[in-house]
Amino acid sequence: KAGETITDTSYSDRVLFLSATPFESILHTGYLTRLNLWTNRRKWLEDTMQIRFNPEKECWEGLTPAKIRKLHEALVKEGRMGKNEIDFQDIKNSNGQQITLTSENVLVPLTQENGEAYGRMNGVFDGFIEEALMENDRGRLRMLRGIQHFFRRSYDEAHKLPAAIERARKDVAAGKTVLFFLLRKNESSVEKWWNRYEEDPSRYPPGSKMPLLLEALKRVQPPIAVPSPVRMILDAFPDAAKITGDEVAGGTEREANIRLLMDGKAKVGVITIAAGAEALNLQDKIGTHPRVSYIVSTPYTASTAKQVMGRGFRLGSESNAEILWLFNDTPSDRRIATNMA
C-alpha cells in the first residue's frame, strides 16, 4: 500500500519522501520518479539540462554526474529537497557514554614482486596507448585507458590485502569484528573478459574495437590477471560472512549473514561497496564486538565514502569503532586519495 501511495502521481503533493542514501548518481533519480518531479520540469530538463526522455526505452538520456549535482542544487534551492547528515562526533551508546569513530590512513608499501607485476601491467597498456595516440584513434584510446584504470585498481586492491589480513588477524584476536570493504568480488583477467565475449559476441556492437583489443591483450605474457579479493579473505577467514551481491537483497542468505555479524558469531565480514556501501547496519549493538572497517578500495566519491563510514559506526552503536583507509603509492590510488582530500 505504501508503494502504491508513493508512486501514485495524484498523491505527489502530499508525500514526504525520506531516504537514508544520498542523491548523487543516476540510480538515485528513482527518488524523483517516485516524487513525480520529472513531469512539471520536462521543458527545463530538455532545454537547460539537455536531458531527454526516450519513449522507446522509457528512460531519460543525457544524465551525467555533473548534471545530477546541478539538478540537486536546483531542487534544494526550490525547497523541494533537503539534506541532513549524521554527526559522527556526537554519538552516544545506550548508557549515555560518548563513543567515537577513529579514522586512520594506512600506506601499504608495494613488495618488490608486486611492484614488478604492476610495472609490467602498466608497460603493456602504455605500449598500446602510444599506438592509439600515434594513430589518433580516440575510441581505442578511451577503451584502453578505461581498462588500464580498472586493472590498476584491481592490482591495488590485491596488493593491499595481505597486509590488511595480517593486521585483521590481530583485531579478531583482540575480540573485535572486522569488516572488509572491497571494489571487486571476482577474479579480474583479460582471459576471463575474452571468454565472456566468445560466449556472447553480441555483448559488443558490430564494428566495436573491443574484441580486437581484448585479443591483443590476451596474447600478453605473463597474463594480466588479478585474484578474487573475496577468495583471498575467505582463504584467511573461512567463516567470514559475505555481503557481495551474490546474496539477493532482502533474501534469506543475505539476512542470515548480516545476523551472524550482528550476533557476534561471525568475526569477519566481506562486503563489496556496490552491495553494502548503503542501507546496511553492521554496528556493534551488543557492546562487546567493536568494529574495525578496512576500506581496501576507497570509493570514487566523498558521498559514498561517508556512506561506507556509517556501516560499522552509526546511531545504535554500543562501542567505539575504527576505520582504516588503505592506500598504495601508485598513480591510481594517489588520484583517488587526492579526490577524497
CSV table of C-alpha atoms in Angstrom, one decimal:
chain,number,residue,atom,x,y,z
A,1,LYS,CA,0.0,0.0,0.0
A,2,ALA,CA,2.8,2.4,0.9
A,3,GLY,CA,4.5,1.6,-2.5
A,4,GLU,CA,1.2,2.4,-4.4
A,5,THR,CA,0.8,5.6,-2.5
A,6,ILE,CA,4.3,7.0,-3.1
A,7,THR,CA,4.2,6.2,-6.8
A,8,ASP,CA,0.7,7.4,-7.5
A,9,THR,CA,1.0,10.9,-9.1
A,10,SER,CA,-2.3,12.0,-7.5
A,11,TYR,CA,-0.5,11.8,-4.1
A,12,SER,CA,2.6,13.7,-5.1
A,13,ASP,CA,1.7,16.9,-3.3
A,14,ARG,CA,1.1,15.1,0.0
A,15,VAL,CA,4.1,12.8,0.2
A,16,LEU,CA,7.3,13.5,2.2
A,17,PHE,CA,9.9,11.1,0.9
A,18,LEU,CA,12.8,10.3,3.2
A,19,SER,CA,15.9,8.4,2.1
A,20,ALA,CA,19.0,7.3,4.1
A,21,THR,CA,21.1,7.3,0.9
A,22,PRO,CA,22.4,10.4,-0.9
A,23,PHE,CA,21.1,11.9,-4.2
A,24,GLU,CA,24.3,11.8,-6.3
A,25,SER,CA,24.0,9.2,-9.0
A,26,ILE,CA,21.8,8.3,-11.9
A,27,LEU,CA,20.5,5.3,-10.0
A,28,HIS,CA,19.2,7.7,-7.3
A,29,THR,CA,17.0,9.5,-9.9
A,30,GLY,CA,14.4,6.9,-8.9
A,31,TYR,CA,13.6,9.2,-6.0
A,32,LEU,CA,12.5,11.9,-8.4
A,33,THR,CA,10.3,9.4,-10.3
A,34,ARG,CA,8.6,8.4,-7.0
A,35,LEU,CA,8.0,12.1,-6.2
A,36,ASN,CA,6.7,12.9,-9.7
A,37,LEU,CA,9.3,15.7,-10.0
A,38,TRP,CA,10.1,15.0,-13.7
A,39,THR,CA,6.8,15.8,-15.3
A,40,ASN,CA,6.5,19.5,-14.4
A,41,ARG,CA,10.2,20.1,-15.3
A,42,ARG,CA,10.3,18.5,-18.7
A,43,LYS,CA,11.0,21.7,-20.7
A,44,TRP,CA,13.7,22.8,-18.2
A,45,LEU,CA,15.3,19.3,-18.3
A,46,GLU,CA,15.3,19.2,-22.1
A,47,ASP,CA,16.2,22.9,-22.8
A,48,THR,CA,18.5,23.7,-19.9
A,49,MET,CA,19.9,20.4,-18.8
A,50,GLN,CA,20.0,18.7,-22.2
A,51,ILE,CA,18.3,15.7,-20.8
A,52,ARG,CA,15.7,14.0,-23.0
A,53,PHE,CA,13.2,11.2,-22.5
A,54,ASN,CA,13.5,8.2,-24.8
A,55,PRO,CA,9.9,6.8,-25.2
A,56,GLU,CA,11.2,3.6,-26.8
A,57,LYS,CA,13.5,2.7,-23.9
A,58,GLU,CA,11.3,4.5,-21.3
A,59,CYS,CA,14.2,6.3,-19.7
A,60,TRP,CA,15.9,9.7,-19.6
A,61,GLU,CA,19.1,10.1,-21.6
A,62,GLY,CA,21.9,12.6,-21.2
A,63,LEU,CA,22.3,12.3,-17.4
A,64,THR,CA,25.8,12.8,-16.1
A,65,PRO,CA,27.1,13.2,-12.5
A,66,ALA,CA,27.7,16.9,-13.1
A,67,LYS,CA,24.1,17.3,-14.3
A,68,ILE,CA,22.8,15.3,-11.3
A,69,ARG,CA,24.6,17.7,-9.0
A,70,LYS,CA,23.1,20.7,-10.8
A,71,LEU,CA,19.7,19.2,-10.6
A,72,HIS,CA,20.1,18.5,-6.9
A,73,GLU,CA,21.2,22.1,-6.3
A,74,ALA,CA,18.1,23.4,-8.1
A,75,LEU,CA,15.7,21.2,-6.1
A,76,VAL,CA,17.3,22.3,-2.8
A,77,LYS,CA,17.1,25.9,-3.8
A,78,GLU,CA,13.4,25.5,-4.6
A,79,GLY,CA,12.9,23.9,-1.2
A,80,ARG,CA,11.7,20.6,-2.7
A,81,MET,CA,14.7,18.6,-1.4
A,82,GLY,CA,16.8,18.9,1.7
A,83,LYS,CA,19.8,17.2,3.2
A,84,ASN,CA,20.7,16.2,6.7
A,85,GLU,CA,23.9,14.3,7.7
A,86,ILE,CA,24.7,12.4,10.9
A,87,ASP,CA,27.4,14.0,13.0
A,88,PHE,CA,29.8,11.1,13.7
A,89,GLN,CA,31.4,13.1,16.6
A,90,ASP,CA,28.2,13.2,18.7
A,91,ILE,CA,27.0,9.6,19.1
A,92,LYS,CA,26.3,8.1,22.5
A,93,ASN,CA,25.6,4.5,23.5
A,94,SER,CA,22.6,3.3,25.5
A,95,ASN,CA,24.4,4.2,28.7
A,96,GLY,CA,24.8,7.8,27.6
A,97,GLN,CA,28.6,7.3,27.1
A,98,GLN,CA,30.2,9.2,24.3
A,99,ILE,CA,31.6,6.7,21.7
A,100,THR,CA,34.0,7.6,18.9
A,101,LEU,CA,35.0,6.7,15.4
A,102,THR,CA,38.7,6.7,14.8
A,103,SER,CA,39.9,7.1,11.2
A,104,GLU,CA,43.4,6.3,10.0
A,105,ASN,CA,45.1,6.4,6.6
A,106,VAL,CA,47.4,3.4,6.1
A,107,LEU,CA,50.0,3.4,3.4
A,108,VAL,CA,50.7,-0.2,2.3
A,109,PRO,CA,54.2,-0.4,0.7
A,110,LEU,CA,54.5,-2.4,-2.5
A,111,THR,CA,56.6,-5.5,-2.3
A,112,GLN,CA,59.3,-5.9,-5.0
A,113,GLU,CA,57.2,-8.7,-6.6
A,114,ASN,CA,54.0,-6.6,-6.6
A,115,GLY,CA,55.9,-3.6,-7.9
A,116,GLU,CA,57.3,-5.6,-10.8
A,117,ALA,CA,53.8,-7.1,-11.6
A,118,TYR,CA,52.3,-3.6,-11.5
A,119,GLY,CA,55.0,-2.2,-13.7
A,120,ARG,CA,54.6,-5.0,-16.3
A,121,MET,CA,50.9,-4.4,-16.5
A,122,ASN,CA,51.3,-0.6,-16.9
A,123,GLY,CA,54.0,-1.2,-19.5
A,124,VAL,CA,51.7,-3.3,-21.6
A,125,PHE,CA,48.9,-0.7,-21.6
A,126,ASP,CA,51.3,2.2,-22.2
A,127,GLY,CA,52.5,0.5,-25.3
A,128,PHE,CA,49.0,0.1,-26.7
A,129,ILE,CA,48.1,3.6,-25.7
A,130,GLU,CA,51.1,5.0,-27.5
A,131,GLU,CA,50.0,3.2,-30.7
A,132,ALA,CA,46.5,4.7,-30.3
A,133,LEU,CA,47.9,8.2,-29.8
A,134,MET,CA,50.1,7.9,-32.9
A,135,GLU,CA,47.1,6.7,-35.0
A,136,ASN,CA,44.9,9.3,-33.4
A,137,ASP,CA,42.4,6.6,-32.6
A,138,ARG,CA,40.4,8.3,-29.8
A,139,GLY,CA,37.9,5.5,-29.4
A,140,ARG,CA,40.5,2.9,-28.8
A,141,LEU,CA,42.4,5.3,-26.5
A,142,ARG,CA,39.3,5.7,-24.3
A,143,MET,CA,38.8,2.0,-24.1
A,144,LEU,CA,42.5,1.4,-23.3
A,145,ARG,CA,42.6,4.0,-20.5
A,146,GLY,CA,39.4,2.6,-19.1
A,147,ILE,CA,40.6,-1.0,-19.0
A,148,GLN,CA,44.0,0.2,-17.6
A,149,HIS,CA,42.3,2.1,-14.8
A,150,PHE,CA,40.2,-1.0,-14.0
A,151,PHE,CA,43.2,-3.2,-13.8
A,152,ARG,CA,45.2,-0.6,-11.8
A,153,ARG,CA,42.6,-0.6,-9.2
A,154,SER,CA,42.3,-4.4,-9.2
A,155,TYR,CA,46.1,-4.7,-8.7
A,156,ASP,CA,46.0,-2.1,-5.9
A,157,GLU,CA,43.3,-4.0,-4.1
A,158,ALA,CA,45.0,-7.3,-4.4
A,159,HIS,CA,48.4,-5.9,-3.3
A,160,LYS,CA,46.9,-4.3,-0.1
A,161,LEU,CA,45.0,-7.3,1.1
A,162,PRO,CA,47.9,-9.4,2.6
A,163,ALA,CA,48.9,-6.6,4.9
A,164,ALA,CA,45.3,-5.9,5.7
A,165,ILE,CA,44.6,-9.6,6.5
A,166,GLU,CA,47.7,-9.8,8.7
A,167,ARG,CA,46.6,-6.8,10.8
A,168,ALA,CA,43.0,-8.0,10.8
A,169,ARG,CA,44.1,-11.3,12.5
A,170,LYS,CA,45.3,-9.2,15.5
A,171,ASP,CA,42.0,-7.3,15.6
A,172,VAL,CA,40.0,-10.6,15.6
A,173,ALA,CA,42.3,-12.0,18.3
A,174,ALA,CA,41.6,-8.8,20.4
A,175,GLY,CA,37.8,-9.5,20.3
A,176,LYS,CA,37.0,-7.0,17.5
A,177,THR,CA,34.8,-7.6,14.4
A,178,VAL,CA,36.5,-6.8,11.1
A,179,LEU,CA,34.6,-5.5,8.1
A,180,PHE,CA,36.4,-5.6,4.7
A,181,PHE,CA,35.0,-3.2,2.1
A,182,LEU,CA,36.1,-4.2,-1.5
A,183,LEU,CA,35.7,-2.8,-5.0
A,184,ARG,CA,35.6,-6.3,-6.6
A,185,LYS,CA,34.4,-9.8,-5.7
A,186,ASN,CA,35.6,-11.9,-8.6
A,187,GLU,CA,38.9,-12.6,-10.3
A,188,SER,CA,39.9,-10.0,-12.9
A,189,SER,CA,41.6,-11.2,-16.0
A,190,VAL,CA,41.8,-10.4,-19.7
A,191,GLU,CA,41.3,-14.1,-20.5
A,192,LYS,CA,38.1,-14.2,-18.5
A,193,TRP,CA,36.9,-11.0,-20.2
A,194,TRP,CA,37.7,-12.6,-23.6
A,195,ASN,CA,35.9,-15.8,-22.7
A,196,ARG,CA,32.7,-13.9,-21.9
A,197,TYR,CA,33.0,-12.2,-25.3
A,198,GLU,CA,33.4,-15.6,-27.0
A,199,GLU,CA,30.3,-17.0,-25.2
A,200,ASP,CA,28.3,-13.9,-26.2
A,201,PRO,CA,29.7,-11.9,-29.2
A,202,SER,CA,26.6,-9.7,-29.2
A,203,ARG,CA,27.8,-8.0,-26.0
A,204,TYR,CA,29.8,-5.7,-28.3
A,205,PRO,CA,28.0,-4.0,-31.2
A,206,PRO,CA,29.2,-4.6,-34.8
A,207,GLY,CA,32.3,-2.5,-35.6
A,208,SER,CA,33.4,-2.3,-31.9
A,209,LYS,CA,37.2,-2.3,-31.4
A,210,MET,CA,36.9,-4.0,-28.1
A,211,PRO,CA,37.2,-7.6,-29.4
A,212,LEU,CA,40.4,-6.9,-31.3
A,213,LEU,CA,41.8,-5.0,-28.3
A,214,LEU,CA,41.0,-7.9,-25.9
A,215,GLU,CA,42.5,-10.4,-28.4
A,216,ALA,CA,45.8,-8.4,-28.4
A,217,LEU,CA,45.8,-8.1,-24.6
A,218,LYS,CA,45.2,-11.8,-24.3
A,219,ARG,CA,48.4,-12.6,-26.0
A,220,VAL,CA,50.5,-10.7,-23.4
A,221,GLN,CA,52.7,-12.9,-21.2
A,222,PRO,CA,52.6,-13.3,-18.3
A,223,PRO,CA,48.8,-12.9,-18.4
A,224,ILE,CA,47.1,-9.9,-17.0
A,225,ALA,CA,45.2,-11.4,-14.1
A,226,VAL,CA,44.3,-10.5,-10.5
A,227,PRO,CA,42.9,-13.0,-8.0
A,228,SER,CA,39.5,-12.6,-6.4
A,229,PRO,CA,39.8,-10.4,-3.2
A,230,VAL,CA,36.8,-12.2,-1.7
A,231,ARG,CA,38.6,-15.6,-2.2
A,232,MET,CA,41.8,-14.2,-0.6
A,233,ILE,CA,39.9,-13.1,2.5
A,234,LEU,CA,37.9,-16.4,2.7
A,235,ASP,CA,41.1,-18.4,2.5
A,236,ALA,CA,42.4,-16.5,5.6
A,237,PHE,CA,39.0,-16.4,7.4
A,238,PRO,CA,36.9,-19.4,6.2
A,239,ASP,CA,34.0,-18.5,8.5
A,240,ALA,CA,33.7,-14.9,7.3
A,241,ALA,CA,30.1,-13.7,6.4
A,242,LYS,CA,29.7,-12.4,2.8
A,243,ILE,CA,27.6,-9.4,1.5
A,244,THR,CA,28.8,-9.3,-2.0
A,245,GLY,CA,25.7,-9.1,-4.3
A,246,ASP,CA,25.6,-12.9,-4.7
A,247,GLU,CA,23.2,-12.8,-1.8
A,248,VAL,CA,19.9,-11.4,-3.0
A,249,ALA,CA,19.0,-8.1,-1.3
A,250,GLY,CA,16.1,-8.9,1.1
A,251,GLY,CA,16.8,-12.6,0.7
A,252,THR,CA,17.3,-15.1,3.5
A,253,GLU,CA,21.0,-15.7,2.8
A,254,ARG,CA,21.9,-12.0,3.0
A,255,GLU,CA,19.8,-11.6,6.1
A,256,ALA,CA,21.4,-14.6,7.7
A,257,ASN,CA,24.9,-13.3,7.0
A,258,ILE,CA,24.0,-9.9,8.5
A,259,ARG,CA,22.6,-11.6,11.5
A,260,LEU,CA,25.8,-13.6,12.0
A,261,LEU,CA,27.8,-10.4,12.2
A,262,MET,CA,25.3,-8.6,14.4
A,263,ASP,CA,25.1,-11.5,16.9
A,264,GLY,CA,28.9,-11.7,17.1
A,265,LYS,CA,29.0,-15.2,15.7
A,266,ALA,CA,30.9,-14.1,12.6
A,267,LYS,CA,34.1,-12.2,13.4
A,268,VAL,CA,34.8,-11.1,9.8
A,269,GLY,CA,32.6,-9.5,7.2
A,270,VAL,CA,33.4,-9.4,3.4
A,271,ILE,CA,31.4,-6.6,1.8
A,272,THR,CA,31.6,-5.1,-1.7
A,273,ILE,CA,31.0,-1.4,-2.0
A,274,ALA,CA,28.3,-2.0,-4.6
A,275,ALA,CA,26.4,-4.4,-2.4
A,276,GLY,CA,26.9,-2.9,1.0
A,277,ALA,CA,28.0,0.7,1.0
A,278,GLU,CA,24.5,1.9,1.6
A,279,ALA,CA,21.4,0.9,3.6
A,280,LEU,CA,23.3,-1.7,5.7
A,281,ASN,CA,23.5,-1.7,9.5
A,282,LEU,CA,26.6,-3.5,10.8
A,283,GLN,CA,27.3,-1.6,14.0
A,284,ASP,CA,28.1,-3.2,17.4
A,285,LYS,CA,24.7,-3.3,19.1
A,286,ILE,CA,25.9,-5.7,21.8
A,287,GLY,CA,28.8,-3.7,23.1
A,288,THR,CA,31.4,-6.4,23.2
A,289,HIS,CA,32.4,-6.5,19.5
A,290,PRO,CA,33.9,-3.2,18.4
A,291,ARG,CA,34.0,-2.8,14.7
A,292,VAL,CA,37.2,-2.2,12.6
A,293,SER,CA,36.4,-1.3,9.0
A,294,TYR,CA,39.1,-1.9,6.4
A,295,ILE,CA,38.4,0.2,3.2
A,296,VAL,CA,40.6,-1.7,0.9
A,297,SER,CA,39.5,0.3,-2.1
A,298,THR,CA,38.4,3.9,-1.5
A,299,PRO,CA,35.1,4.8,-3.2
A,300,TYR,CA,35.2,7.3,-6.1
A,301,THR,CA,33.0,9.9,-4.4
A,302,ALA,CA,33.1,11.6,-0.9
A,303,SER,CA,29.4,10.9,-0.5
A,304,THR,CA,29.9,7.1,-1.0
A,305,ALA,CA,32.9,7.2,1.4
A,306,LYS,CA,30.6,8.8,4.0
A,307,GLN,CA,28.1,6.0,3.5
A,308,VAL,CA,30.8,3.4,4.0
A,309,MET,CA,31.9,5.1,7.2
A,310,GLY,CA,28.4,4.7,8.5
A,311,ARG,CA,28.1,0.9,8.1
A,312,GLY,CA,30.1,-0.1,11.2
A,313,PHE,CA,29.5,3.0,13.3
A,314,ARG,CA,26.1,4.8,13.5
A,315,LEU,CA,23.2,5.5,15.8
A,316,GLY,CA,22.7,2.5,17.9
A,317,SER,CA,26.4,1.6,18.2
A,318,GLU,CA,27.4,0.5,21.7
A,319,SER,CA,31.2,0.7,21.4
A,320,ASN,CA,33.9,2.7,19.7
A,321,ALA,CA,34.9,1.9,16.2
A,322,GLU,CA,37.9,2.2,13.8
A,323,ILE,CA,38.1,2.8,10.1
A,324,LEU,CA,41.3,2.2,8.1
A,325,TRP,CA,41.7,3.7,4.7
A,326,LEU,CA,44.3,1.6,2.8
A,327,PHE,CA,46.4,3.1,0.0
A,328,ASN,CA,49.3,2.1,-2.2
A,329,ASP,CA,51.8,4.5,-3.5
A,330,THR,CA,50.6,4.1,-7.1
A,331,PRO,CA,49.1,6.5,-9.7
A,332,SER,CA,45.5,5.2,-9.3
A,333,ASP,CA,45.5,5.3,-5.5
A,334,ARG,CA,47.2,8.7,-5.4
A,335,ARG,CA,44.5,10.1,-7.7
A,336,ILE,CA,41.7,8.6,-5.6
A,337,ALA,CA,43.3,9.9,-2.4
A,338,THR,CA,43.6,13.4,-4.0
A,339,ASN,CA,40.0,13.4,-5.0
A,340,MET,CA,38.9,12.3,-1.5
A,341,ALA,CA,41.1,15.1,0.1
